[in-house]
């Protein structure tokens, strides 16, 4: 059986690794649609290789060029193009691998269309977890986690009624053992030098502040319908254990393996089957030697605490958290602010915000725009 899939974000870190997985399983998948941002060169080579029926790019600029070059592919652009792709009937599975809030609306559209989702975009659940999961339940849609921690939990969880606790592991990022002085002056290269995982820039910065782990706790709360008090974060620098589930009888089932995104991506694409994949090397327990675990330092990494607080408040509190953090990270990436300012700005915005309970999609998007505008204003004024 050939599975027809659409990949939103095909030139990003998850998108390219998904295509590597697909290359190993050529007779299993057919690519119907690809979407990308500005990496036109890589997109061209992907269109040549996978011959998708539809492609969507960010701006109108390259549409004519691509349409002339690939007359058999329909070239779309912008948010309308993304809506058209997420409304397509032929794909059975949508891999949502775009970064940031841009993933939310297409995911909702595809769920409404009863398409299964392989979800690599955590902002979708951080911004609108209740709404998205409710919609998925109503439409009998599977949300298959791609994030390595959530894939691990998904693989370990069977009867949810017996679950006592989720244990989410974190590598601790590049500043786990750094002094405050080093973090204060951390430049872009130091921040982007993640010790274990190679990922996109936004998520790598989030991993350095541990905001990423906080967003993952919110993601896990929605995906697995588990109370925040039953989710525990542990620092595990080796990243061999990708997360675990503790059951009421005290048994803990953990998912362990080499730190490779190919494995969770592949499991989401081939679910419920497991296939021999791209990683042929077995995990070697003897060579691994150390499995260390530590309590996260919430004083040094207050973003994790703030994210869990936002999750517990619920409503649009997590919309605020996500929007303020994302804008602050963008400002850091464009060297407008310093590393420790990311948290300071996010906290400042968060503390001055009054969350709204049970928001609909329109309200979520409205609040998101409002908070981003406010965050940018504060950054541009240099008032931190
Ligand atoms: Mg993760």
GROMACS .gro file of C-alpha atoms and ligand atoms in nm:
model
  385
    1UNK     CA    1   0.000   0.000   0.000
    2UNK     CA    2   0.136   0.339  -0.100
    3UNK     CA    3   0.073   0.615   0.152
    4UNK     CA    4   0.011   0.954  -0.007
    5UNK     CA    5   0.162   1.235   0.195
    6UNK     CA    6   0.198   1.611   0.201
    7UNK     CA    7   0.496   1.772   0.372
    8UNK     CA    8   0.454   2.123   0.506
    9UNK     CA    9   0.805   2.259   0.553
   10UNK     CA   10   1.000   2.027   0.324
   11UNK     CA   11   1.326   2.224   0.319
   12UNK     CA   12   1.360   2.255   0.698
   13UNK     CA   13   1.542   2.024   0.936
   14UNK     CA   14   1.249   1.783   0.993
   15UNK     CA   15   1.132   1.808   0.630
   16UNK     CA   16   1.468   1.709   0.481
   17UNK     CA   17   1.512   1.426   0.732
   18UNK     CA   18   1.160   1.303   0.651
   19UNK     CA   19   1.257   1.289   0.283
   20UNK     CA   20   1.568   1.088   0.379
   21UNK     CA   21   1.339   0.844   0.560
   22UNK     CA   22   1.111   0.830   0.254
   23UNK     CA   23   1.411   0.767   0.024
   24UNK     CA   24   1.470   0.442   0.215
   25UNK     CA   25   1.103   0.341   0.174
   26UNK     CA   26   1.039   0.455  -0.182
   27UNK     CA   27   0.760   0.209  -0.261
   28UNK     CA   28   0.575   0.297   0.059
   29UNK     CA   29   0.514   0.667  -0.003
   30UNK     CA   30   0.402   0.906  -0.272
   31UNK     CA   31   0.462   1.277  -0.222
   32UNK     CA   32   0.154   1.474  -0.327
   33UNK     CA   33   0.254   1.817  -0.202
   34UNK     CA   34   0.552   2.007  -0.066
   35UNK     CA   35   0.561   2.350   0.094
   36UNK     CA   36   0.866   2.561   0.169
   37UNK     CA   37   0.972   2.909   0.269
   38UNK     CA   38   1.256   3.075   0.082
   39UNK     CA   39   1.500   2.794   0.009
   40UNK     CA   40   1.409   2.782  -0.362
   41UNK     CA   41   1.725   2.601  -0.468
   42UNK     CA   42   1.665   2.304  -0.238
   43UNK     CA   43   1.295   2.308  -0.322
   44UNK     CA   44   1.378   2.284  -0.695
   45UNK     CA   45   1.585   1.971  -0.640
   46UNK     CA   46   1.301   1.824  -0.431
   47UNK     CA   47   1.043   1.896  -0.704
   48UNK     CA   48   1.269   1.734  -0.963
   49UNK     CA   49   1.315   1.425  -0.748
   50UNK     CA   50   0.967   1.368  -0.600
   51UNK     CA   51   0.749   1.527  -0.871
   52UNK     CA   52   0.473   1.651  -0.637
   53UNK     CA   53   0.139   1.758  -0.783
   54UNK     CA   54   0.136   2.074  -0.568
   55UNK     CA   55   0.398   2.305  -0.424
   56UNK     CA   56   0.350   2.614  -0.211
   57UNK     CA   57   0.615   2.877  -0.139
   58UNK     CA   58   0.611   3.173   0.094
   59UNK     CA   59   0.608   3.468  -0.147
   60UNK     CA   60   0.487   3.538  -0.499
   61UNK     CA   61   0.836   3.629  -0.616
   62UNK     CA   62   0.947   3.289  -0.749
   63UNK     CA   63   0.609   3.153  -0.862
   64UNK     CA   64   0.651   3.225  -1.235
   65UNK     CA   65   1.005   3.091  -1.241
   66UNK     CA   66   0.900   2.765  -1.072
   67UNK     CA   67   0.585   2.728  -1.283
   68UNK     CA   68   0.787   2.756  -1.606
   69UNK     CA   69   1.050   2.517  -1.479
   70UNK     CA   70   0.796   2.260  -1.354
   71UNK     CA   71   0.483   2.278  -1.573
   72UNK     CA   72   0.342   1.952  -1.431
   73UNK     CA   73   0.336   2.086  -1.076
   74UNK     CA   74   0.084   2.344  -0.961
   75UNK     CA   75   0.280   2.623  -0.790
   76UNK     CA   76   0.099   2.815  -0.515
   77UNK     CA   77   0.210   3.078  -0.269
   78UNK     CA   78   0.133   3.249   0.060
   79UNK     CA   79  -0.131   3.164   0.317
   80UNK     CA   80  -0.396   3.105   0.047
   81UNK     CA   81  -0.169   2.850  -0.116
   82UNK     CA   82  -0.110   2.682   0.217
   83UNK     CA   83  -0.488   2.665   0.276
   84UNK     CA   84  -0.537   2.510  -0.070
   85UNK     CA   85  -0.275   2.245   0.005
   86UNK     CA   86  -0.411   2.166   0.350
   87UNK     CA   87  -0.759   2.129   0.194
   88UNK     CA   88  -0.641   1.869  -0.060
   89UNK     CA   89  -0.826   1.542  -0.059
   90UNK     CA   90  -0.564   1.306  -0.195
   91UNK     CA   91  -0.301   1.304   0.084
   92UNK     CA   92  -0.374   1.055   0.364
   93UNK     CA   93  -0.117   1.205   0.597
   94UNK     CA   94   0.008   1.560   0.647
   95UNK     CA   95   0.353   1.601   0.798
   96UNK     CA   96   0.344   1.944   0.961
   97UNK     CA   97   0.712   2.034   0.988
   98UNK     CA   98   0.698   2.411   0.960
   99UNK     CA   99   0.834   2.614   1.248
  100UNK     CA  100   0.624   2.861   1.448
  101UNK     CA  101   0.263   2.974   1.440
  102UNK     CA  102   0.236   2.928   1.065
  103UNK     CA  103   0.162   2.560   1.132
  104UNK     CA  104  -0.161   2.616   1.322
  105UNK     CA  105  -0.418   2.700   1.054
  106UNK     CA  106  -0.314   2.440   0.793
  107UNK     CA  107  -0.315   2.172   1.066
  108UNK     CA  108  -0.669   2.266   1.168
  109UNK     CA  109  -0.777   2.270   0.804
  110UNK     CA  110  -0.634   1.921   0.741
  111UNK     CA  111  -0.795   1.784   1.059
  112UNK     CA  112  -1.134   1.924   0.952
  113UNK     CA  113  -1.074   1.737   0.627
  114UNK     CA  114  -1.025   1.415   0.828
  115UNK     CA  115  -0.656   1.377   0.744
  116UNK     CA  116  -0.411   1.220   0.986
  117UNK     CA  117  -0.137   1.450   1.109
  118UNK     CA  118   0.228   1.375   1.181
  119UNK     CA  119   0.292   1.675   1.401
  120UNK     CA  120   0.638   1.826   1.434
  121UNK     CA  121   0.508   2.178   1.497
  122UNK     CA  122   0.467   2.214   1.873
  123UNK     CA  123   0.331   2.570   1.847
  124UNK     CA  124   0.006   2.422   1.714
  125UNK     CA  125  -0.063   2.253   2.047
  126UNK     CA  126   0.090   2.529   2.259
  127UNK     CA  127  -0.138   2.787   2.098
  128UNK     CA  128  -0.453   2.584   2.053
  129UNK     CA  129  -0.409   2.244   2.220
  130UNK     CA  130  -0.763   2.203   2.348
  131UNK     CA  131  -0.922   2.316   2.025
  132UNK     CA  132  -0.698   2.099   1.804
  133UNK     CA  133  -0.730   1.782   2.014
  134UNK     CA  134  -1.109   1.824   2.040
  135UNK     CA  135  -1.130   1.868   1.663
  136UNK     CA  136  -0.913   1.561   1.611
  137UNK     CA  137  -1.137   1.352   1.839
  138UNK     CA  138  -1.451   1.472   1.661
  139UNK     CA  139  -1.309   1.395   1.317
  140UNK     CA  140  -1.150   1.066   1.424
  141UNK     CA  141  -0.808   1.195   1.322
  142UNK     CA  142  -0.479   1.063   1.457
  143UNK     CA  143  -0.224   1.315   1.576
  144UNK     CA  144   0.107   1.131   1.552
  145UNK     CA  145   0.386   1.304   1.743
  146UNK     CA  146   0.718   1.363   1.566
  147UNK     CA  147   0.892   1.542   1.853
  148UNK     CA  148   1.134   1.279   1.990
  149UNK     CA  149   1.007   1.300   2.349
  150UNK     CA  150   0.644   1.271   2.250
  151UNK     CA  151   0.716   0.992   2.006
  152UNK     CA  152   0.890   0.812   2.293
  153UNK     CA  153   0.586   0.856   2.521
  154UNK     CA  154   0.354   0.756   2.236
  155UNK     CA  155   0.556   0.434   2.197
  156UNK     CA  156   0.554   0.361   2.573
  157UNK     CA  157   0.193   0.442   2.650
  158UNK     CA  158  -0.076   0.181   2.610
  159UNK     CA  159  -0.363   0.191   2.858
  160UNK     CA  160  -0.383   0.554   2.960
  161UNK     CA  161  -0.595   0.483   3.265
  162UNK     CA  162  -0.295   0.310   3.429
  163UNK     CA  163  -0.054   0.599   3.377
  164UNK     CA  164   0.085   0.765   3.688
  165UNK     CA  165   0.337   1.005   3.536
  166UNK     CA  166   0.510   1.111   3.216
  167UNK     CA  167   0.886   1.158   3.239
  168UNK     CA  168   1.018   1.396   2.974
  169UNK     CA  169   1.392   1.408   2.927
  170UNK     CA  170   1.597   1.713   2.827
  171UNK     CA  171   1.960   1.724   2.722
  172UNK     CA  172   2.001   2.051   2.911
  173UNK     CA  173   2.127   2.242   2.608
  174UNK     CA  174   2.466   2.408   2.551
  175UNK     CA  175   2.461   2.612   2.874
  176UNK     CA  176   2.385   2.331   3.120
  177UNK     CA  177   2.718   2.378   3.297
  178UNK     CA  178   2.780   2.743   3.206
  179UNK     CA  179   2.806   3.030   3.451
  180UNK     CA  180   2.561   3.319   3.442
  181UNK     CA  181   2.845   3.536   3.311
  182UNK     CA  182   2.888   3.311   3.008
  183UNK     CA  183   2.512   3.301   2.945
  184UNK     CA  184   2.490   3.679   2.976
  185UNK     CA  185   2.738   3.726   2.693
  186UNK     CA  186   2.648   3.418   2.489
  187UNK     CA  187   2.666   3.486   2.117
  188UNK     CA  188   2.465   3.324   1.841
  189UNK     CA  189   2.717   3.052   1.756
  190UNK     CA  190   2.752   2.942   2.118
  191UNK     CA  191   2.374   2.932   2.157
  192UNK     CA  192   2.323   2.738   1.835
  193UNK     CA  193   2.586   2.477   1.928
  194UNK     CA  194   2.342   2.220   2.064
  195UNK     CA  195   2.532   1.923   2.213
  196UNK     CA  196   2.299   1.643   2.094
  197UNK     CA  197   2.049   1.737   1.827
  198UNK     CA  198   2.082   1.918   1.497
  199UNK     CA  199   1.768   2.127   1.455
  200UNK     CA  200   1.632   2.454   1.317
  201UNK     CA  201   1.749   2.784   1.469
  202UNK     CA  202   1.433   2.878   1.661
  203UNK     CA  203   1.407   2.543   1.841
  204UNK     CA  204   1.783   2.536   1.909
  205UNK     CA  205   1.763   2.873   2.088
  206UNK     CA  206   1.457   2.743   2.277
  207UNK     CA  207   1.662   2.439   2.379
  208UNK     CA  208   1.935   2.666   2.519
  209UNK     CA  209   1.684   2.855   2.740
  210UNK     CA  210   1.491   2.531   2.816
  211UNK     CA  211   1.178   2.706   2.686
  212UNK     CA  212   1.162   2.419   2.436
  213UNK     CA  213   1.115   2.174   2.724
  214UNK     CA  214   0.843   2.393   2.869
  215UNK     CA  215   0.663   2.399   2.533
  216UNK     CA  216   0.702   2.021   2.521
  217UNK     CA  217   0.537   1.984   2.862
  218UNK     CA  218   0.238   2.182   2.728
  219UNK     CA  219   0.243   1.969   2.412
  220UNK     CA  220   0.247   1.647   2.620
  221UNK     CA  221  -0.037   1.770   2.841
  222UNK     CA  222  -0.260   1.811   2.534
  223UNK     CA  223  -0.143   1.510   2.331
  224UNK     CA  224  -0.179   1.259   2.614
  225UNK     CA  225  -0.449   1.435   2.817
  226UNK     CA  226  -0.237   1.427   3.134
  227UNK     CA  227  -0.246   1.680   3.416
  228UNK     CA  228   0.056   1.908   3.455
  229UNK     CA  229   0.117   1.775   3.805
  230UNK     CA  230   0.183   1.432   3.651
  231UNK     CA  231   0.451   1.546   3.405
  232UNK     CA  232   0.810   1.544   3.528
  233UNK     CA  233   1.108   1.692   3.341
  234UNK     CA  234   1.452   1.538   3.402
  235UNK     CA  235   1.784   1.648   3.257
  236UNK     CA  236   1.956   1.358   3.082
  237UNK     CA  237   2.264   1.495   2.904
  238UNK     CA  238   2.332   1.180   2.698
  239UNK     CA  239   1.988   1.193   2.528
  240UNK     CA  240   1.969   0.813   2.509
  241UNK     CA  241   1.639   0.788   2.694
  242UNK     CA  242   1.397   0.998   2.492
  243UNK     CA  243   1.120   0.994   2.753
  244UNK     CA  244   0.927   0.745   2.964
  245UNK     CA  245   0.593   0.656   3.116
  246UNK     CA  246   0.550   0.555   3.479
  247UNK     CA  247   0.252   0.331   3.554
  248UNK     CA  248   0.049   0.312   3.875
  249UNK     CA  249   0.221  -0.013   3.978
  250UNK     CA  250   0.561   0.159   3.974
  251UNK     CA  251   0.676   0.014   3.639
  252UNK     CA  252   0.849   0.258   3.411
  253UNK     CA  253   0.859   0.199   3.037
  254UNK     CA  254   1.117   0.411   2.858
  255UNK     CA  255   1.206   0.449   2.493
  256UNK     CA  256   1.580   0.434   2.437
  257UNK     CA  257   1.792   0.464   2.126
  258UNK     CA  258   2.059   0.666   1.953
  259UNK     CA  259   1.968   1.035   1.938
  260UNK     CA  260   1.839   1.053   1.581
  261UNK     CA  261   1.529   1.235   1.454
  262UNK     CA  262   1.499   0.980   1.172
  263UNK     CA  263   1.349   0.729   1.417
  264UNK     CA  264   1.055   0.937   1.549
  265UNK     CA  265   0.991   1.085   1.203
  266UNK     CA  266   0.981   0.739   1.049
  267UNK     CA  267   0.753   0.599   1.321
  268UNK     CA  268   0.504   0.880   1.262
  269UNK     CA  269   0.513   0.821   0.885
  270UNK     CA  270   0.481   0.441   0.894
  271UNK     CA  271   0.259   0.409   1.206
  272UNK     CA  272   0.131   0.157   1.314
  273UNK     CA  273   0.409  -0.036   1.137
  274UNK     CA  274   0.771  -0.041   1.234
  275UNK     CA  275   1.011  -0.075   0.945
  276UNK     CA  276   1.381  -0.128   0.917
  277UNK     CA  277   1.489   0.224   0.865
  278UNK     CA  278   1.770   0.455   0.796
  279UNK     CA  279   1.954   0.395   1.128
  280UNK     CA  280   2.108   0.051   1.092
  281UNK     CA  281   2.345   0.076   1.389
  282UNK     CA  282   2.209  -0.068   1.716
  283UNK     CA  283   2.230   0.129   2.037
  284UNK     CA  284   2.530  -0.006   2.231
  285UNK     CA  285   2.464  -0.011   2.607
  286UNK     CA  286   2.823  -0.111   2.685
  287UNK     CA  287   2.972   0.173   2.485
  288UNK     CA  288   2.714   0.419   2.621
  289UNK     CA  289   2.834   0.355   2.979
  290UNK     CA  290   2.664   0.653   3.144
  291UNK     CA  291   2.297   0.728   3.190
  292UNK     CA  292   2.291   1.043   3.401
  293UNK     CA  293   1.982   1.222   3.532
  294UNK     CA  294   1.953   1.556   3.708
  295UNK     CA  295   1.684   1.788   3.837
  296UNK     CA  296   1.645   2.090   3.604
  297UNK     CA  297   1.781   2.415   3.750
  298UNK     CA  298   1.478   2.644   3.740
  299UNK     CA  299   1.670   2.941   3.879
  300UNK     CA  300   1.917   2.928   3.595
  301UNK     CA  301   1.655   2.833   3.334
  302UNK     CA  302   1.338   3.014   3.447
  303UNK     CA  303   1.176   2.979   3.102
  304UNK     CA  304   1.087   2.620   3.184
  305UNK     CA  305   0.904   2.730   3.499
  306UNK     CA  306   0.725   3.012   3.316
  307UNK     CA  307   0.603   2.777   3.042
  308UNK     CA  308   0.459   2.527   3.289
  309UNK     CA  309   0.292   2.815   3.476
  310UNK     CA  310   0.135   2.934   3.150
  311UNK     CA  311   0.018   2.581   3.076
  312UNK     CA  312  -0.148   2.550   3.414
  313UNK     CA  313  -0.328   2.885   3.369
  314UNK     CA  314  -0.451   2.767   3.026
  315UNK     CA  315  -0.667   2.968   2.784
  316UNK     CA  316  -0.462   3.223   2.592
  317UNK     CA  317  -0.183   3.227   2.854
  318UNK     CA  318   0.014   2.984   2.635
  319UNK     CA  319  -0.062   3.196   2.325
  320UNK     CA  320   0.101   3.488   2.506
  321UNK     CA  321   0.398   3.279   2.618
  322UNK     CA  322   0.456   3.143   2.268
  323UNK     CA  323   0.417   3.474   2.085
  324UNK     CA  324   0.637   3.675   2.322
  325UNK     CA  325   0.905   3.406   2.328
  326UNK     CA  326   0.904   3.359   1.949
  327UNK     CA  327   0.943   3.731   1.885
  328UNK     CA  328   1.218   3.755   2.148
  329UNK     CA  329   1.401   3.460   1.989
  330UNK     CA  330   1.374   3.625   1.645
  331UNK     CA  331   1.520   3.944   1.797
  332UNK     CA  332   1.806   3.744   1.947
  333UNK     CA  333   1.869   3.571   1.612
  334UNK     CA  334   1.891   3.910   1.443
  335UNK     CA  335   2.125   4.029   1.720
  336UNK     CA  336   1.888   4.294   1.856
  337UNK     CA  337   1.889   4.156   2.210
  338UNK     CA  338   2.112   3.944   2.432
  339UNK     CA  339   2.056   3.583   2.527
  340UNK     CA  340   1.922   3.644   2.879
  341UNK     CA  341   1.687   3.914   2.744
  342UNK     CA  342   1.481   3.643   2.573
  343UNK     CA  343   1.343   3.535   2.910
  344UNK     CA  344   1.325   3.888   3.050
  345UNK     CA  345   1.109   4.007   2.761
  346UNK     CA  346   0.887   3.700   2.761
  347UNK     CA  347   0.833   3.733   3.138
  348UNK     CA  348   0.763   4.106   3.113
  349UNK     CA  349   0.496   4.053   2.847
  350UNK     CA  350   0.351   3.752   3.024
  351UNK     CA  351   0.317   3.929   3.359
  352UNK     CA  352   0.130   4.221   3.204
  353UNK     CA  353  -0.112   3.997   3.014
  354UNK     CA  354  -0.463   3.892   3.117
  355UNK     CA  355  -0.544   3.553   2.962
  356UNK     CA  356  -0.881   3.470   2.808
  357UNK     CA  357  -1.053   3.141   2.891
  358UNK     CA  358  -1.179   2.899   2.621
  359UNK     CA  359  -1.074   3.104   2.317
  360UNK     CA  360  -1.185   3.011   1.966
  361UNK     CA  361  -0.941   3.012   1.675
  362UNK     CA  362  -1.023   3.369   1.579
  363UNK     CA  363  -0.952   3.491   1.933
  364UNK     CA  364  -0.627   3.293   1.951
  365UNK     CA  365  -0.498   3.448   1.627
  366UNK     CA  366  -0.612   3.794   1.735
  367UNK     CA  367  -0.432   3.768   2.070
  368UNK     CA  368  -0.124   3.627   1.899
  369UNK     CA  369  -0.097   3.929   1.668
  370UNK     CA  370  -0.158   4.171   1.955
  371UNK     CA  371   0.111   4.016   2.176
  372UNK     CA  372   0.367   4.000   1.894
  373UNK     CA  373   0.312   4.368   1.819
  374UNK     CA  374   0.359   4.461   2.185
  375UNK     CA  375   0.671   4.243   2.215
  376UNK     CA  376   0.828   4.402   1.906
  377UNK     CA  377   0.750   4.750   2.040
  378UNK     CA  378   0.924   4.676   2.367
  379UNK     CA  379   1.224   4.526   2.187
  380UNK     CA  380   1.254   4.822   1.948
  381UNK     CA  381   1.230   5.072   2.233
  382UNK     CA  382   1.510   4.885   2.408
  383UNK     CA  383   1.307   4.896   2.729
  384UNK     CA  384   1.401   4.578   2.905
  385LIG    MG1  385   1.195   1.754   2.147
   0.00000   0.00000   0.00000
